[in-house]
Amino acid sequence: MKIAIVCYPTFGGSGVVATELGIALANRGHEVHFITYKQPVRLALLSSNIHFHEVFVPEYPLFHYQPYELALSSKLVDMVKLHKIELLHVHYAIPHAYAGYMAKKMLQAEGIMIPMVTTLHGTDITLVGNHPFYKPAVTFSINKSDVVTSVSQSLKEDTLRLFDIKREIDVVPNFIDISKYDHDFTDCQRSLMADEDEKIITHISNFRPVKRIQDVVNVFYKIQQEMPAKLMMVGEGPEKEMAEMMCRDLNIEDRVVFFGNSNEIDKILCFSDLFLLPSETESFGLAALEAMISGVPVISSNTGGIPEVNEHGFSGYLSNVGDVSDMANNALSILKDEAKLLQFKKNAKEQAFKFDIHKIVPLYEMLYNKAFEMA
Ligand code: GMT
C-alpha cells in the first residue's frame, strides 16, 4: 500500500509514534511518504520505500499568520497525484485532519478517491482541540475522517465526552520496538553519571505545564533526603528554566543533570532505576512505555491513559495528580529494597511487552483496509 503519513516532526510523542509506525510499515513492504514541515527527528534513514516531502510555507508580508494548513493540503494533493498514494494517515487532529480533509475533497473533485485515517494523540483533544476557537473544526475533521483511532480507551472516552462525534473510534495503543531496547544493564556506563551507592531517577518530557515539572523536582527532593540519588532531566520546554531555578533554590543542583533534547534516550534509560511521570493529564504516556521496556519502573499519576500502561504495584505505582508525598513514598519503597527494585525492573519490561510493535502495527493495517471500505 502507498501511505502518506502527516505528523509533527518534533520530539513530541505523536511525532515519535507516527515516525516509528511509518518505519514499521515500510519494513512490512508498504511505501511510506512522510509529509510535514521538517524531517521527523526519529527518521534517520530514507530508503526506497520511505520518503520525506517537505511542506514549505513561503513568507508573504500580507499574511499576519503563515497558512500552514493551506500549504499542507496543497502538498498532499500534489504528492498523492505524483506518487499515486492510496491512503492518508494523519496524526493529531489540528491542523492535520483538517488539512487532510481539504486535500481529500480537492482530489475528489478530480475524480481521485482517497481514504483518511485520523489518529488522536491527546493534547489535540484534551487541551487544545477542546478550546472553543478550535472545537467546531476539530469536531468536523474527526467526523469526516473515514477511520478514527485514539491511543487509549481513556482518550476515546474523553473525545466522546468533549465532542459531538458520529464516528466509531478504534483504540490502538502506542507501541514499542522491543529489539531497539535489547541492552544489557552492564553496558551503559552508569558510573559516568552516579556513584555506585546512588540511585538514578529519570524524567523525560517536553517540559510543558501539563507534565507538572515542579512535582518531578519535589518528588526527587524527598527521595534524596532519604537516600543518595541523582535526577536526570531530559528534554526542552517552557518549564525547564523554572525547574533549574527550583533545583538551585532547594540546593540540589549538584544532584540534577539537565540534558536538553537527546537522541540517546535508550542509553539514559539503560542506567536509570526509576522513571517519574506525574503529569496532570496524559492520553497514554509513551515516555513511560519507553522507560518500562528498558526495565525502569514508573512512578506516575493515575490520570488519563496512564493506568492502561503502568500497572499499580507491578510495573510501578500510581498516585493522585499532585500527591508528591505518595509518589516519593512509593519511589522509596522500591529504591530502598534491592530485591523489590529488581523485581519491579523485570515486571516493567514484562508489562511493556504487551505493547510490542509486532502486535500493534497489524491493527493499523486492518484499519487501513476498513478505511478503504468506508471511503
Ligand atoms: O505530551 C507529550 O509528550 C507530547 C504529546 C504529543 O502531542 O505529541 O504526546 C501525546 O501523544 C503521545 C503519543 O500518542 C502520548 O503517548 C502522550 O501521552 C500524549 N500526551 C498527552 O496526552 C499530554
GROMACS .gro file of C-alpha atoms and ligand atoms in nm:
model
  398
    1MET     CA    1   0.000   0.000   0.000
    2LYS     CA    2   0.119   0.358  -0.064
    3ILE     CA    3   0.060   0.557   0.253
    4ALA     CA    4   0.108   0.927   0.332
    5ILE     CA    5   0.185   0.999   0.698
    6VAL     CA    6   0.125   1.352   0.824
    7CYS     CA    7   0.264   1.435   1.168
    8TYR     CA    8   0.451   1.683   1.383
    9PRO     CA    9   0.820   1.611   1.317
   10THR     CA   10   0.941   1.723   1.660
   11PHE     CA   11   1.030   1.540   1.983
   12GLY     CA   12   0.662   1.506   2.094
   13GLY     CA   13   0.505   1.163   2.139
   14SER     CA   14   0.267   1.190   1.845
   15GLY     CA   15   0.555   1.253   1.605
   16VAL     CA   16   0.752   0.965   1.751
   17VAL     CA   17   0.460   0.723   1.718
   18ALA     CA   18   0.389   0.838   1.360
   19THR     CA   19   0.755   0.801   1.263
   20GLU     CA   20   0.802   0.460   1.423
   21LEU     CA   21   0.477   0.345   1.261
   22GLY     CA   22   0.595   0.465   0.919
   23ILE     CA   23   0.926   0.284   0.957
   24ALA     CA   24   0.748  -0.036   1.068
   25LEU     CA   25   0.505  -0.015   0.776
   26ALA     CA   26   0.793   0.030   0.534
   27ASN     CA   27   0.962  -0.276   0.686
   28ARG     CA   28   0.641  -0.466   0.615
   29GLY     CA   29   0.660  -0.375   0.246
   30HIS     CA   30   0.445  -0.062   0.229
   31GLU     CA   31   0.561   0.255   0.054
   32VAL     CA   32   0.553   0.536   0.311
   33HIS     CA   33   0.559   0.910   0.240
   34PHE     CA   34   0.613   1.144   0.537
   35ILE     CA   35   0.465   1.483   0.457
   36THR     CA   36   0.549   1.754   0.707
   37TYR     CA   37   0.750   2.077   0.752
   38LYS     CA   38   1.074   1.907   0.866
   39GLN     CA   39   1.223   1.561   0.853
   40PRO     CA   40   1.091   1.382   1.165
   41VAL     CA   41   1.358   1.361   1.439
   42ARG     CA   42   1.343   0.983   1.469
   43LEU     CA   43   1.356   0.929   1.093
   44ALA     CA   44   1.726   0.871   1.049
   45LEU     CA   45   1.726   0.693   0.715
   46LEU     CA   46   1.529   0.740   0.399
   47SER     CA   47   1.513   0.438   0.169
   48SER     CA   48   1.344   0.310  -0.143
   49ASN     CA   49   1.015   0.281   0.042
   50ILE     CA   50   1.050   0.565   0.296
   51HIS     CA   51   1.021   0.914   0.152
   52PHE     CA   52   1.005   1.260   0.303
   53HIS     CA   53   0.834   1.555   0.136
   54GLU     CA   54   0.880   1.894   0.297
   55VAL     CA   55   0.587   2.130   0.329
   56PHE     CA   56   0.723   2.474   0.259
   57VAL     CA   57   0.528   2.782   0.365
   58PRO     CA   58   0.661   3.085   0.180
   59GLU     CA   59   0.676   3.405   0.387
   60TYR     CA   60   0.442   3.666   0.246
   61PRO     CA   61   0.415   4.008   0.417
   62LEU     CA   62   0.038   4.029   0.367
   63PHE     CA   63  -0.016   3.725   0.591
   64HIS     CA   64  -0.005   3.801   0.959
   65TYR     CA   65  -0.003   3.420   1.014
   66GLN     CA   66   0.152   3.196   0.751
   67PRO     CA   67  -0.117   2.949   0.630
   68TYR     CA   68   0.040   2.607   0.704
   69GLU     CA   69  -0.286   2.409   0.655
   70LEU     CA   70  -0.319   2.554   0.306
   71ALA     CA   71   0.037   2.463   0.213
   72LEU     CA   72  -0.004   2.116   0.366
   73SER     CA   73  -0.330   2.037   0.186
   74SER     CA   74  -0.183   2.155  -0.147
   75LYS     CA   75   0.131   1.945  -0.087
   76LEU     CA   76  -0.087   1.643  -0.006
   77VAL     CA   77  -0.279   1.684  -0.332
   78ASP     CA   78   0.044   1.713  -0.533
   79MET     CA   79   0.213   1.415  -0.362
   80VAL     CA   80  -0.094   1.190  -0.389
   81LYS     CA   81  -0.108   1.256  -0.763
   82LEU     CA   82   0.268   1.230  -0.820
   83HIS     CA   83   0.330   0.913  -0.616
   84LYS     CA   84  -0.013   0.753  -0.658
   85ILE     CA   85  -0.059   0.750  -0.280
   86GLU     CA   86  -0.362   0.541  -0.179
   87LEU     CA   87  -0.427   0.641   0.184
   88LEU     CA   88  -0.373   0.939   0.416
   89HIS     CA   89  -0.289   0.872   0.779
   90VAL     CA   90  -0.290   1.197   0.975
   91HIS     CA   91  -0.165   1.217   1.332
   92TYR     CA   92  -0.307   1.489   1.556
   93ALA     CA   93  -0.641   1.647   1.471
   94ILE     CA   94  -0.519   2.006   1.449
   95PRO     CA   95  -0.449   2.103   1.180
   96HIS     CA   96  -0.364   1.771   1.013
   97ALA     CA   97  -0.710   1.613   0.995
   98TYR     CA   98  -0.849   1.946   0.880
   99ALA     CA   99  -0.587   1.984   0.604
  100GLY     CA  100  -0.623   1.616   0.512
  101TYR     CA  101  -0.996   1.653   0.462
  102MET     CA  102  -0.942   1.956   0.233
  103ALA     CA  103  -0.691   1.755   0.030
  104LYS     CA  104  -0.936   1.466   0.007
  105LYS     CA  105  -1.209   1.697  -0.126
  106MET     CA  106  -0.974   1.863  -0.378
  107LEU     CA  107  -0.870   1.519  -0.504
  108GLN     CA  108  -1.230   1.403  -0.517
  109ALA     CA  109  -1.307   1.698  -0.747
  110GLU     CA  110  -1.052   1.548  -0.986
  111GLY     CA  111  -1.203   1.200  -0.959
  112ILE     CA  112  -0.941   1.064  -0.713
  113MET     CA  113  -1.090   0.895  -0.405
  114ILE     CA  114  -0.856   0.857  -0.109
  115PRO     CA  115  -0.947   0.742   0.243
  116MET     CA  116  -0.823   0.926   0.550
  117VAL     CA  117  -0.736   0.773   0.887
  118THR     CA  118  -0.703   1.017   1.179
  119THR     CA  119  -0.515   0.924   1.495
  120LEU     CA  120  -0.593   1.128   1.806
  121HIS     CA  121  -0.298   1.157   2.041
  122GLY     CA  122  -0.420   1.352   2.339
  123THR     CA  123  -0.350   1.720   2.368
  124ASP     CA  124  -0.528   1.771   2.035
  125ILE     CA  125  -0.839   1.662   2.228
  126THR     CA  126  -0.785   1.728   2.597
  127LEU     CA  127  -0.601   2.061   2.589
  128VAL     CA  128  -0.602   2.241   2.255
  129GLY     CA  129  -0.881   2.099   2.042
  130ASN     CA  130  -1.138   2.144   2.312
  131HIS     CA  131  -1.087   2.521   2.311
  132PRO     CA  132  -1.395   2.699   2.164
  133PHE     CA  133  -1.170   2.855   1.897
  134TYR     CA  134  -1.092   2.512   1.753
  135LYS     CA  135  -1.378   2.288   1.863
  136PRO     CA  136  -1.604   2.316   1.554
  137ALA     CA  137  -1.309   2.246   1.319
  138VAL     CA  138  -1.188   1.952   1.529
  139THR     CA  139  -1.538   1.801   1.555
  140PHE     CA  140  -1.586   1.838   1.180
  141SER     CA  141  -1.247   1.687   1.091
  142ILE     CA  142  -1.298   1.386   1.318
  143ASN     CA  143  -1.647   1.321   1.184
  144LYS     CA  144  -1.524   1.347   0.826
  145SER     CA  145  -1.236   1.101   0.873
  146ASP     CA  146  -1.302   0.754   0.733
  147VAL     CA  147  -1.144   0.585   1.035
  148VAL     CA  148  -1.060   0.746   1.369
  149THR     CA  149  -0.820   0.592   1.620
  150SER     CA  150  -0.725   0.700   1.970
  151VAL     CA  151  -0.417   0.590   2.162
  152SER     CA  152  -0.606   0.477   2.473
  153GLN     CA  153  -0.952   0.387   2.596
  154SER     CA  154  -0.934   0.693   2.822
  155LEU     CA  155  -0.870   0.925   2.525
  156LYS     CA  156  -1.159   0.764   2.338
  157GLU     CA  157  -1.389   0.838   2.632
  158ASP     CA  158  -1.260   1.197   2.658
  159THR     CA  159  -1.321   1.250   2.286
  160LEU     CA  160  -1.677   1.119   2.305
  161ARG     CA  161  -1.743   1.331   2.616
  162LEU     CA  162  -1.596   1.655   2.482
  163PHE     CA  163  -1.707   1.647   2.117
  164ASP     CA  164  -2.022   1.552   1.928
  165ILE     CA  165  -1.870   1.251   1.749
  166LYS     CA  166  -2.065   1.048   1.494
  167ARG     CA  167  -1.778   0.814   1.408
  168GLU     CA  168  -1.672   0.493   1.575
  169ILE     CA  169  -1.333   0.537   1.748
  170ASP     CA  170  -1.093   0.242   1.744
  171VAL     CA  171  -0.838   0.223   2.027
  172VAL     CA  172  -0.486   0.147   1.903
  173PRO     CA  173  -0.233   0.197   2.182
  174ASN     CA  174   0.118   0.336   2.148
  175PHE     CA  175   0.374   0.066   2.082
  176ILE     CA  176   0.741  -0.009   2.122
  177ASP     CA  177   1.006  -0.177   1.909
  178ILE     CA  178   1.145  -0.420   2.163
  179SER     CA  179   1.454  -0.504   1.958
  180LYS     CA  180   1.578  -0.143   1.986
  181TYR     CA  181   1.592  -0.167   2.366
  182ASP     CA  182   1.763  -0.500   2.397
  183HIS     CA  183   2.054  -0.384   2.617
  184ASP     CA  184   2.240  -0.544   2.898
  185PHE     CA  185   2.246  -0.346   3.224
  186THR     CA  186   2.625  -0.380   3.233
  187ASP     CA  187   2.699  -0.188   2.913
  188CYS     CA  188   2.553   0.156   2.980
  189GLN     CA  189   2.835   0.341   3.156
  190ARG     CA  190   2.630   0.417   3.464
  191SER     CA  191   2.942   0.515   3.656
  192LEU     CA  192   2.975   0.831   3.444
  193MET     CA  193   2.651   0.960   3.591
  194ALA     CA  194   2.638   0.848   3.953
  195ASP     CA  195   2.836   0.687   4.231
  196GLU     CA  196   2.774   0.320   4.295
  197ASP     CA  197   2.558   0.385   4.603
  198GLU     CA  198   2.341   0.644   4.426
  199LYS     CA  199   2.009   0.558   4.260
  200ILE     CA  200   1.928   0.725   3.928
  201ILE     CA  201   1.582   0.877   3.878
  202THR     CA  202   1.485   1.000   3.532
  203HIS     CA  203   1.222   1.227   3.380
  204ILE     CA  204   1.181   1.278   3.005
  205SER     CA  205   0.931   1.520   2.853
  206ASN     CA  206   0.879   1.841   2.661
  207PHE     CA  207   0.863   2.035   2.990
  208ARG     CA  208   0.517   2.175   2.927
  209PRO     CA  209   0.298   2.273   3.225
  210VAL     CA  210   0.092   1.953   3.173
  211LYS     CA  211   0.398   1.749   3.280
  212ARG     CA  212   0.399   1.907   3.631
  213ILE     CA  213   0.775   1.955   3.636
  214GLN     CA  214   0.758   2.103   3.987
  215ASP     CA  215   0.625   1.770   4.110
  216VAL     CA  216   0.918   1.591   3.946
  217VAL     CA  217   1.164   1.810   4.137
  218ASN     CA  218   0.967   1.787   4.463
  219VAL     CA  219   0.943   1.407   4.448
  220PHE     CA  220   1.315   1.385   4.383
  221TYR     CA  221   1.386   1.631   4.665
  222LYS     CA  222   1.208   1.398   4.909
  223ILE     CA  223   1.386   1.090   4.773
  224GLN     CA  224   1.736   1.238   4.803
  225GLN     CA  225   1.663   1.341   5.163
  226GLU     CA  226   1.633   0.969   5.243
  227MET     CA  227   1.900   0.811   5.025
  228PRO     CA  228   2.181   0.902   4.780
  229ALA     CA  229   2.029   0.974   4.439
  230LYS     CA  230   2.068   1.167   4.114
  231LEU     CA  231   1.796   1.310   3.888
  232MET     CA  232   1.827   1.306   3.508
  233MET     CA  233   1.604   1.568   3.342
  234VAL     CA  234   1.578   1.507   2.967
  235GLY     CA  235   1.404   1.741   2.723
  236GLU     CA  236   1.341   2.106   2.643
  237GLY     CA  237   1.038   2.321   2.704
  238PRO     CA  238   0.880   2.617   2.878
  239GLU     CA  239   0.917   2.487   3.236
  240LYS     CA  240   1.282   2.391   3.214
  241GLU     CA  241   1.423   2.720   3.341
  242MET     CA  242   1.184   2.718   3.636
  243ALA     CA  243   1.300   2.363   3.719
  244GLU     CA  244   1.665   2.469   3.707
  245MET     CA  245   1.592   2.760   3.941
  246MET     CA  246   1.398   2.533   4.174
  247CYS     CA  247   1.694   2.296   4.197
  248ARG     CA  248   1.922   2.589   4.281
  249ASP     CA  249   1.680   2.716   4.549
  250LEU     CA  250   1.648   2.368   4.700
  251ASN     CA  251   2.025   2.333   4.695
  252ILE     CA  252   2.018   2.010   4.493
  253GLU     CA  253   2.167   2.143   4.168
  254ASP     CA  254   2.473   1.918   4.205
  255ARG     CA  255   2.240   1.615   4.209
  256VAL     CA  256   2.038   1.707   3.898
  257VAL     CA  257   2.156   1.679   3.536
  258PHE     CA  258   1.965   1.869   3.264
  259PHE     CA  259   2.034   1.706   2.928
  260GLY     CA  260   1.812   1.902   2.687
  261ASN     CA  261   1.666   1.708   2.394
  262SER     CA  262   1.855   1.387   2.340
  263ASN     CA  263   1.879   1.123   2.072
  264GLU     CA  264   2.029   0.887   2.330
  265ILE     CA  265   1.716   0.820   2.534
  266ASP     CA  266   1.785   0.445   2.530
  267LYS     CA  267   2.131   0.498   2.685
  268ILE     CA  268   1.992   0.727   2.957
  269LEU     CA  269   1.713   0.481   3.038
  270CYS     CA  270   1.960   0.197   3.042
  271PHE     CA  271   2.128   0.335   3.356
  272SER     CA  272   1.806   0.461   3.522
  273ASP     CA  273   1.648   0.296   3.828
  274LEU     CA  274   1.314   0.477   3.828
  275PHE     CA  275   1.110   0.697   3.595
  276LEU     CA  276   0.889   0.985   3.713
  277LEU     CA  277   0.575   1.088   3.519
  278PRO     CA  278   0.350   1.297   3.746
  279SER     CA  279   0.152   1.455   3.455
  280GLU     CA  280  -0.170   1.648   3.500
  281THR     CA  281  -0.314   1.454   3.207
  282GLU     CA  282  -0.159   1.202   2.969
  283SER     CA  283  -0.351   1.021   2.697
  284PHE     CA  284  -0.110   0.727   2.701
  285GLY     CA  285   0.238   0.812   2.828
  286LEU     CA  286   0.478   0.687   2.560
  287ALA     CA  287   0.770   0.808   2.773
  288ALA     CA  288   0.662   0.567   3.048
  289LEU     CA  289   0.644   0.280   2.800
  290GLU     CA  290   0.994   0.361   2.672
  291ALA     CA  291   1.116   0.356   3.032
  292MET     CA  292   0.944   0.025   3.105
  293ILE     CA  293   1.089  -0.155   2.804
  294SER     CA  294   1.431  -0.051   2.936
  295GLY     CA  295   1.343  -0.218   3.265
  296VAL     CA  296   1.273   0.106   3.450
  297PRO     CA  297   0.973   0.104   3.688
  298VAL     CA  298   0.743   0.406   3.670
  299ILE     CA  299   0.616   0.636   3.945
  300SER     CA  300   0.327   0.822   3.785
  301SER     CA  301  -0.001   0.997   3.835
  302ASN     CA  302  -0.315   0.791   3.780
  303THR     CA  303  -0.460   1.021   3.515
  304GLY     CA  304  -0.588   0.965   3.158
  305GLY     CA  305  -0.445   0.660   2.984
  306ILE     CA  306  -0.151   0.606   3.223
  307PRO     CA  307  -0.330   0.329   3.419
  308GLU     CA  308  -0.365   0.139   3.087
  309VAL     CA  309   0.016   0.136   3.063
  310ASN     CA  310   0.162   0.142   3.415
  311GLU     CA  311   0.018  -0.131   3.639
  312HIS     CA  312  -0.005  -0.024   4.002
  313GLY     CA  313   0.211  -0.243   4.227
  314PHE     CA  314   0.358  -0.432   3.931
  315SER     CA  315   0.544  -0.211   3.682
  316GLY     CA  316   0.545   0.085   3.922
  317TYR     CA  317   0.299   0.285   4.129
  318LEU     CA  318   0.024   0.535   4.056
  319SER     CA  319  -0.083   0.828   4.276
  320ASN     CA  320  -0.337   1.106   4.252
  321VAL     CA  321  -0.223   1.405   4.048
  322GLY     CA  322  -0.015   1.634   4.270
  323ASP     CA  323   0.027   1.385   4.556
  324VAL     CA  324   0.401   1.434   4.577
  325SER     CA  325   0.433   1.265   4.918
  326ASP     CA  326   0.266   0.945   4.799
  327MET     CA  327   0.484   0.941   4.487
  328ALA     CA  328   0.801   0.987   4.695
  329ASN     CA  329   0.698   0.716   4.942
  330ASN     CA  330   0.624   0.475   4.657
  331ALA     CA  331   0.956   0.557   4.496
  332LEU     CA  332   1.145   0.498   4.821
  333SER     CA  333   0.963   0.170   4.883
  334ILE     CA  334   1.111   0.039   4.556
  335LEU     CA  335   1.452   0.206   4.572
  336LYS     CA  336   1.533   0.106   4.930
  337ASP     CA  337   1.473  -0.263   4.874
  338GLU     CA  338   1.716  -0.416   4.619
  339ALA     CA  339   1.509  -0.733   4.572
  340LYS     CA  340   1.192  -0.532   4.512
  341LEU     CA  341   1.374  -0.298   4.272
  342LEU     CA  342   1.499  -0.594   4.071
  343GLN     CA  343   1.151  -0.748   4.064
  344PHE     CA  344   0.990  -0.420   3.952
  345LYS     CA  345   1.254  -0.379   3.681
  346LYS     CA  346   1.163  -0.724   3.547
  347ASN     CA  347   0.791  -0.650   3.577
  348ALA     CA  348   0.825  -0.318   3.395
  349LYS     CA  349   0.984  -0.493   3.099
  350GLU     CA  350   0.722  -0.768   3.103
  351GLN     CA  351   0.443  -0.508   3.107
  352ALA     CA  352   0.600  -0.324   2.811
  353PHE     CA  353   0.600  -0.644   2.603
  354LYS     CA  354   0.219  -0.610   2.583
  355PHE     CA  355   0.278  -0.311   2.356
  356ASP     CA  356   0.515  -0.486   2.116
  357ILE     CA  357   0.520  -0.316   1.775
  358HIS     CA  358   0.453  -0.651   1.606
  359LYS     CA  359   0.118  -0.676   1.783
  360ILE     CA  360   0.009  -0.317   1.721
  361VAL     CA  361   0.113  -0.233   1.363
  362PRO     CA  362  -0.114  -0.505   1.212
  363LEU     CA  363  -0.405  -0.331   1.388
  364TYR     CA  364  -0.334  -0.019   1.185
  365GLU     CA  365  -0.314  -0.226   0.866
  366MET     CA  366  -0.656  -0.374   0.947
  367LEU     CA  367  -0.795  -0.026   0.997
  368TYR     CA  368  -0.645   0.091   0.667
  369ASN     CA  369  -0.848  -0.183   0.498
  370LYS     CA  370  -1.155  -0.069   0.689
  371ALA     CA  371  -1.091   0.289   0.568
  372PHE     CA  372  -1.100   0.170   0.206
  373GLU     CA  373  -1.444   0.016   0.270
  374MET     CA  374  -1.566   0.335   0.441
  375ALA     CA  375  -1.438   0.584   0.181
  376GMT     O1  376   0.285   1.524   2.578
  376GMT     C1  377   0.374   1.489   2.501
  376GMT     O2  378   0.478   1.437   2.536
  376GMT     C2  379   0.359   1.515   2.355
  376GMT     C3  380   0.225   1.473   2.306
  376GMT     C4  381   0.205   1.499   2.162
  376GMT     O3  382   0.102   1.557   2.132
  376GMT     O4  383   0.286   1.463   2.076
  376GMT     O5  384   0.207   1.334   2.340
  376GMT     C5  385   0.077   1.284   2.331
  376GMT     O6  386   0.080   1.177   2.238
  376GMT     C6  387   0.161   1.065   2.277
  376GMT     C7  388   0.161   0.964   2.164
  376GMT     O7  389   0.036   0.914   2.138
  376GMT     C8  390   0.109   1.008   2.409
  376GMT     O8  391   0.185   0.897   2.448
  376GMT     C9  392   0.114   1.118   2.517
  376GMT     O9  393   0.057   1.067   2.636
  376GMT    C10  394   0.034   1.237   2.472
  376GMT     N1  395   0.050   1.349   2.566
  376GMT    C11  396  -0.050   1.393   2.644
  376GMT    O10  397  -0.163   1.345   2.643
  376GMT    C12  398  -0.018   1.503   2.738
   0.00000   0.00000   0.00000
